[in-house]
Tab-separated table of C-alpha atoms and ligand atoms in Angstrom:
chain	number	residue	atom	x	y	z
A	1	MET	CA	-8.678	-15.236	28.541
A	2	ARG	CA	-6.719	-14.301	25.136
A	3	GLY	CA	-3.462	-13.880	27.293
A	4	GLY	CA	-4.143	-17.540	28.706
A	5	LEU	CA	-4.694	-18.921	25.036
A	6	VAL	CA	-1.450	-17.186	24.003
A	7	ALA	CA	0.395	-18.501	26.932
A	8	SER	CA	-0.888	-22.137	26.324
A	9	ALA	CA	-0.053	-21.868	22.740
A	10	ARG	CA	3.603	-21.090	23.802
A	11	LEU	CA	3.606	-24.497	25.709
A	12	LEU	CA	2.652	-26.335	22.578
A	13	PRO	CA	5.371	-27.603	20.064
A	14	ARG	CA	6.183	-24.708	17.712
A	15	PRO	CA	5.601	-27.226	14.691
A	16	LEU	CA	2.120	-28.054	15.774
A	17	VAL	CA	1.129	-24.313	16.274
A	18	ARG	CA	2.551	-23.706	12.774
A	19	TRP	CA	0.649	-26.567	11.425
A	20	PHE	CA	-2.626	-25.387	12.978
A	21	LEU	CA	-2.356	-21.818	11.891
A	22	GLN	CA	-1.412	-22.788	8.375
A	23	ARG	CA	-4.263	-25.063	8.031
A	24	ARG	CA	-6.695	-22.452	9.119
A	25	ALA	CA	-5.080	-19.772	6.998
A	26	GLN	CA	-5.268	-22.424	3.877
A	27	GLN	CA	-8.806	-22.790	4.454
A	28	ASP	CA	-9.257	-19.012	4.460
A	29	ILE	CA	-7.366	-18.807	1.250
A	30	ASN	CA	-9.735	-21.185	-0.581
A	31	GLU	CA	-12.676	-19.053	0.387
A	32	ASN	CA	-11.147	-15.640	-0.020
A	33	MET	CA	-11.314	-14.885	3.837
A	34	LEU	CA	-9.074	-12.959	6.223
A	35	GLY	CA	-8.925	-14.108	9.780
A	36	GLY	CA	-11.930	-16.231	9.361
A	37	LYS	CA	-13.978	-13.558	7.613
A	38	LYS	CA	-14.934	-13.331	3.999
A	39	VAL	CA	-13.312	-10.275	2.439
A	40	LYS	CA	-15.284	-8.387	0.068
A	41	ILE	CA	-13.326	-5.977	-2.166
A	42	ILE	CA	-14.868	-3.528	-4.763
A	43	PHE	CA	-12.421	-1.493	-6.901
A	44	VAL	CA	-13.799	1.921	-8.069
A	45	LEU	CA	-12.145	2.890	-11.168
A	46	GLY	CA	-12.367	5.858	-13.597
A	47	GLY	CA	-10.556	8.803	-14.939
A	48	PRO	CA	-9.171	11.555	-12.760
A	49	GLY	CA	-11.814	13.935	-11.710
A	50	SER	CA	-14.660	11.467	-12.495
A	51	GLY	CA	-15.915	11.545	-8.769
A	52	LYS	CA	-14.337	8.534	-7.200
A	53	GLY	CA	-13.360	10.112	-3.874
A	54	THR	CA	-16.681	11.988	-3.700
A	55	GLN	CA	-18.758	8.959	-4.162
A	56	CYS	CA	-16.593	6.597	-1.967
A	57	SER	CA	-17.077	9.082	0.973
A	58	ASN	CA	-20.951	8.849	0.347
A	59	ILE	CA	-20.662	5.140	0.181
A	60	VAL	CA	-18.986	4.735	3.680
A	61	GLU	CA	-21.697	6.994	5.189
A	62	HIS	CA	-24.337	4.586	4.143
A	63	PHE	CA	-22.674	0.980	3.661
A	64	ASP	CA	-20.306	-0.710	5.821
A	65	PHE	CA	-17.215	-0.418	3.775
A	66	ILE	CA	-13.789	0.697	4.635
A	67	HIS	CA	-12.733	3.235	1.848
A	68	LEU	CA	-9.120	3.098	0.746
A	69	SER	CA	-7.993	5.731	-1.756
A	70	ALA	CA	-4.573	4.690	-3.234
A	71	GLY	CA	-3.799	8.137	-4.120
A	72	GLU	CA	-4.411	9.162	-0.508
A	73	LEU	CA	-2.301	6.342	0.815
A	74	LEU	CA	0.406	7.614	-1.419
A	75	ARG	CA	0.073	11.273	-0.318
A	76	ALA	CA	0.030	10.094	3.367
A	77	GLU	CA	3.378	8.452	2.508
A	78	ILE	CA	4.931	11.692	1.197
A	79	ASN	CA	3.671	13.678	4.150
A	80	SER	CA	5.009	11.014	6.591
A	81	GLY	CA	8.522	11.847	5.461
A	82	SER	CA	9.232	8.254	4.286
A	83	GLU	CA	12.313	7.442	2.378
A	84	ASN	CA	10.250	6.923	-0.869
A	85	GLY	CA	8.407	10.155	-0.314
A	86	THR	CA	10.328	12.393	-2.667
A	87	MET	CA	10.172	9.785	-5.407
A	88	ILE	CA	6.460	9.311	-5.040
A	89	ASP	CA	5.902	13.054	-5.021
A	90	THR	CA	7.965	13.410	-8.269
A	91	ILE	CA	5.874	10.560	-9.985
A	92	ILE	CA	2.565	11.989	-8.902
A	93	THR	CA	3.512	15.622	-9.990
A	94	GLU	CA	4.411	14.100	-13.439
A	95	GLY	CA	1.135	12.204	-13.623
A	96	LYS	CA	2.810	8.866	-13.933
A	97	ILE	CA	2.011	5.694	-12.107
A	98	VAL	CA	3.958	4.806	-8.783
A	99	PRO	CA	5.748	1.222	-8.932
A	100	SER	CA	3.278	-1.531	-7.888
A	101	GLU	CA	5.205	-2.734	-5.061
A	102	ILE	CA	4.866	0.552	-3.149
A	103	THR	CA	1.379	1.040	-3.714
A	104	ILE	CA	0.431	-2.609	-3.007
A	105	LYS	CA	2.439	-2.669	0.180
A	106	LEU	CA	0.439	0.509	1.474
A	107	LEU	CA	-2.969	-0.951	0.466
A	108	GLN	CA	-2.037	-4.483	2.224
A	109	GLU	CA	-1.013	-2.858	5.200
A	110	ALA	CA	-4.406	-0.684	5.389
A	111	ILE	CA	-6.402	-3.708	4.743
A	112	ILE	CA	-4.795	-5.763	7.600
A	113	LYS	CA	-4.908	-2.675	9.939
A	114	GLY	CA	-8.428	-1.935	9.051
A	115	GLY	CA	-9.501	-5.395	10.342
A	116	ASN	CA	-12.748	-5.158	8.370
A	117	ASP	CA	-14.100	-7.731	5.751
A	118	LYS	CA	-15.579	-5.128	3.311
A	119	TYR	CA	-13.221	-2.635	1.485
A	120	ILE	CA	-13.757	-0.097	-1.572
A	121	ILE	CA	-10.498	0.714	-3.137
A	122	ASP	CA	-10.474	3.630	-5.174
A	123	GLY	CA	-8.072	4.508	-7.957
A	124	PHE	CA	-6.349	1.260	-7.948
A	125	PRO	CA	-5.226	-0.816	-10.060
A	126	ARG	CA	-4.206	2.015	-12.462
A	127	ASN	CA	-2.397	-0.347	-14.879
A	128	GLU	CA	-2.219	-4.001	-16.002
A	129	GLU	CA	0.989	-4.494	-13.845
A	130	ASN	CA	-0.785	-3.081	-10.838
A	131	ARG	CA	-3.783	-5.593	-11.267
A	132	VAL	CA	-1.630	-8.773	-11.798
A	133	VAL	CA	0.797	-8.043	-8.941
A	134	PHE	CA	-2.104	-7.218	-6.484
A	135	GLU	CA	-4.076	-10.458	-7.562
A	136	SER	CA	-0.952	-12.658	-7.323
A	137	VAL	CA	0.619	-11.436	-4.343
A	138	THR	CA	-0.943	-11.685	-0.926
A	139	LEU	CA	-1.791	-10.448	2.335
A	140	VAL	CA	0.790	-11.536	5.043
A	141	THR	CA	-1.158	-12.409	8.222
A	142	TYR	CA	-1.272	-15.117	10.910
A	143	PHE	CA	1.931	-13.983	12.499
A	144	GLN	CA	3.381	-14.079	9.020
A	145	LEU	CA	3.123	-17.675	8.720
A	146	LEU	CA	0.934	-17.659	5.606
A	147	GLU	CA	0.012	-15.302	2.836
A	148	ILE	CA	-3.467	-14.824	1.823
A	149	SER	CA	-4.574	-13.637	-1.672
A	150	ILE	CA	-7.693	-11.536	-2.528
A	151	SER	CA	-9.530	-10.422	-5.514
A	152	PRO	CA	-12.345	-7.988	-6.290
A	153	GLU	CA	-15.992	-8.937	-6.255
A	154	PHE	CA	-16.716	-6.458	-8.901
A	155	VAL	CA	-15.572	-3.173	-10.370
A	156	LEU	CA	-17.482	0.096	-10.273
A	157	PHE	CA	-16.500	2.085	-13.427
A	158	PHE	CA	-17.169	5.799	-13.503
A	159	ASP	CA	-17.451	6.815	-16.897
A	160	CYS	CA	-17.208	10.456	-17.668
A	161	SER	CA	-16.009	12.710	-20.493
A	162	GLU	CA	-12.557	14.000	-20.684
A	163	GLU	CA	-13.879	17.613	-20.814
A	164	GLU	CA	-15.872	17.107	-17.677
A	165	MET	CA	-12.975	15.608	-15.763
A	166	GLU	CA	-10.834	18.150	-16.923
A	167	ARG	CA	-13.358	21.132	-15.827
A	168	ARG	CA	-13.802	19.330	-12.342
A	169	LEU	CA	-10.109	18.741	-11.567
A	170	LEU	CA	-9.335	22.424	-12.534
A	171	GLY	CA	-12.202	23.518	-10.047
A	172	ARG	CA	-11.045	20.861	-7.214
A	173	ASN	CA	-9.047	23.451	-5.251
A	174	GLN	CA	-7.298	20.984	-2.808
A	175	GLY	CA	-3.911	22.298	-3.226
A	176	ARG	CA	-2.831	18.955	-5.159
A	177	SER	CA	0.598	19.304	-7.078
A	178	ASP	CA	-1.079	17.267	-9.925
A	179	ASP	CA	-4.165	19.442	-10.359
A	180	ASN	CA	-2.791	21.876	-13.058
A	181	ILE	CA	-3.508	21.802	-16.673
A	182	GLU	CA	-0.140	20.304	-17.765
A	183	THR	CA	-0.283	17.325	-15.358
A	184	ILE	CA	-4.069	17.037	-15.944
A	185	ARG	CA	-3.475	16.322	-19.705
A	186	LYS	CA	-0.804	13.854	-18.781
A	187	ARG	CA	-2.956	11.943	-16.297
A	188	LEU	CA	-5.823	11.827	-18.754
A	189	LYS	CA	-3.306	10.315	-21.396
A	190	VAL	CA	-2.024	7.750	-18.831
A	191	PHE	CA	-5.792	6.922	-17.928
A	192	VAL	CA	-6.734	6.064	-21.502
A	193	GLU	CA	-3.451	4.187	-22.277
A	194	SER	CA	-2.831	2.291	-18.955
A	195	SER	CA	-5.865	2.302	-16.824
A	196	LEU	CA	-8.599	1.645	-19.377
A	197	PRO	CA	-7.109	-1.716	-20.350
A	198	VAL	CA	-7.621	-2.863	-16.592
A	199	ILE	CA	-11.306	-1.759	-16.864
A	200	GLU	CA	-11.533	-3.917	-20.327
A	201	TYR	CA	-9.700	-6.865	-18.838
A	202	TYR	CA	-12.551	-6.780	-15.853
A	203	GLU	CA	-15.307	-6.195	-18.499
A	204	SER	CA	-14.236	-9.263	-20.414
A	205	LYS	CA	-14.730	-11.305	-17.186
A	206	GLY	CA	-18.354	-9.579	-16.767
A	207	MET	CA	-17.077	-7.851	-13.554
A	208	VAL	CA	-17.880	-4.338	-14.655
A	209	LYS	CA	-20.694	-2.330	-13.238
A	210	LYS	CA	-20.668	0.995	-15.301
A	211	ILE	CA	-21.837	4.366	-13.777
A	212	ASP	CA	-22.785	7.446	-15.867
A	213	ALA	CA	-20.458	9.839	-13.834
A	214	THR	CA	-21.278	12.884	-15.878
A	215	LYS	CA	-24.448	13.342	-13.883
A	216	PRO	CA	-24.648	15.439	-10.809
A	217	ALA	CA	-23.246	13.933	-7.646
A	218	PRO	CA	-26.454	13.120	-5.892
A	219	GLU	CA	-27.782	11.368	-9.019
A	220	VAL	CA	-24.603	9.499	-9.507
A	221	PHE	CA	-25.028	8.364	-5.615
A	222	GLU	CA	-28.590	7.101	-6.319
A	223	ASP	CA	-27.295	4.781	-9.212
A	224	ILE	CA	-24.596	3.613	-6.816
A	225	ILE	CA	-27.130	2.808	-4.276
A	226	PHE	CA	-29.039	0.816	-6.673
A	227	LEU	CA	-26.100	-1.307	-7.849
A	228	LEU	CA	-24.824	-1.944	-4.291
A	229	LYS	CA	-28.086	-3.109	-2.746
B	301	ADP	N1	-20.904	14.428	-10.264
B	301	ADP	C1	-20.153	15.456	-10.104
B	301	ADP	N2	-20.575	16.626	-10.659
B	301	ADP	C2	-19.826	17.747	-10.585
B	301	ADP	N3	-18.694	17.862	-9.680
B	301	ADP	C3	-18.260	16.652	-9.191
B	301	ADP	C4	-19.038	15.549	-9.117
B	301	ADP	N4	-18.237	14.600	-8.453
B	301	ADP	C5	-17.239	15.040	-8.102
B	301	ADP	N5	-17.316	16.290	-8.375
B	301	ADP	C6	-16.198	17.316	-8.073
B	301	ADP	O1	-15.044	17.160	-8.910
B	301	ADP	C7	-13.950	17.298	-8.322
B	301	ADP	C8	-13.158	15.700	-8.617
B	301	ADP	O2	-14.049	14.859	-7.678
B	301	ADP	P1	-13.117	13.691	-6.963
B	301	ADP	O3	-14.189	13.065	-6.207
B	301	ADP	O4	-11.896	14.186	-6.236
B	301	ADP	O5	-12.676	12.894	-8.213
B	301	ADP	P2	-11.567	11.668	-8.296
B	301	ADP	O6	-11.467	11.171	-7.020
B	301	ADP	O7	-12.174	10.629	-9.458
B	301	ADP	O8	-10.461	12.425	-9.166
B	301	ADP	C9	-14.093	17.567	-7.081
B	301	ADP	O9	-13.935	19.033	-6.678
B	301	ADP	C10	-15.624	17.272	-6.690
B	301	ADP	O10	-16.198	18.034	-5.661
B	302	UDP	O1	-2.810	3.137	-7.486
B	302	UDP	C1	-2.236	4.227	-7.689
B	302	UDP	C2	-3.024	5.424	-7.360
B	302	UDP	C3	-2.525	6.690	-7.585
B	302	UDP	N1	-1.310	6.746	-8.066
B	302	UDP	C4	-0.789	8.322	-8.349
B	302	UDP	O2	-1.359	9.150	-7.452
B	302	UDP	C5	-1.963	10.082	-8.450
B	302	UDP	C6	-3.342	10.481	-7.721
B	302	UDP	O3	-4.226	9.404	-7.724
B	302	UDP	P1	-5.769	9.646	-7.046
B	302	UDP	O4	-6.524	8.387	-7.266
B	302	UDP	O5	-5.784	10.420	-5.737
B	302	UDP	O6	-6.076	10.812	-8.153
B	302	UDP	P2	-7.741	10.987	-8.709
B	302	UDP	O7	-7.887	10.175	-9.821
B	302	UDP	O8	-8.737	10.831	-7.513
B	302	UDP	O9	-7.717	12.288	-9.023
B	302	UDP	C7	-2.164	9.574	-9.638
B	302	UDP	O10	-2.251	10.421	-10.828
B	302	UDP	C8	-0.949	8.698	-9.784
B	302	UDP	O11	0.195	9.256	-9.956
B	302	UDP	C9	-0.517	5.823	-8.499
B	302	UDP	O12	0.637	5.856	-8.940
B	302	UDP	N2	-1.001	4.516	-8.410
B	303	MG	MG1	-9.735	10.712	-5.921
């Protein structure tokens, strides 16, 4: 059936097909949709070690979201042996922030590949530039004929003390090059200087739901369930 449709579309004049797809995509842009579906995005933000990854795993077990961790996508890019791998590795080990175009390209690809209409994106945007670029550039779809812009519904902010985050990171034990005291201190500084302004921006728009992330993990998850329901 689908093959038949594609074959029939090939017989139509290309400008007509193009016009039809562009019109459909424009409708989607107006309604924040992807491929005819409304796309719901929640950003999960908080300092390193605040429990974002732990709780996102809980969320996808109970809710119909796809979890995308920007940090995991970057680590996968390093492990894939990509040409940017060495540069990304150096930046992560120094606790700095990877250039927006790299992270956003990985997120866009994962969103399109995921084919879902609900995503929780963890650990992104990490600075104002990340946020502005993500909200202004777009998802290329519909055979790359048109680009679709997406923005978050709201932000879950994991509020946690620095001492607790540092303690957790030192005990994380996942063999990460950035879980050492020197990089942890740098990451906490980058969080305060670059990432908190993103949370303040969304707060000024009334889009932040704050979670007390210092509590034990099961209690944090109960609070999240309450907010997501
Ligand atoms: N609420 C919590 N209380 C105590 N330890 C936690 C809690 N949430 C997560 N952890 C542990 O802290 C470490 C960091 O958690 P993680 O989910 O990787 O945080 P993030 O993704 O924000 O850096 C992990 O070892 C995790 O098991
Ligand atoms: O949007 C992002 C997300 C992550 N990172 C880099 O990847 C590291 C690890 O990020 P992750 O979210 O995995 O760390 P977490 O906060 O979960 O400990 C960060 O310190 C940054 O160096 C980045 O540059 N941009
Ligand atoms: Mg994480």
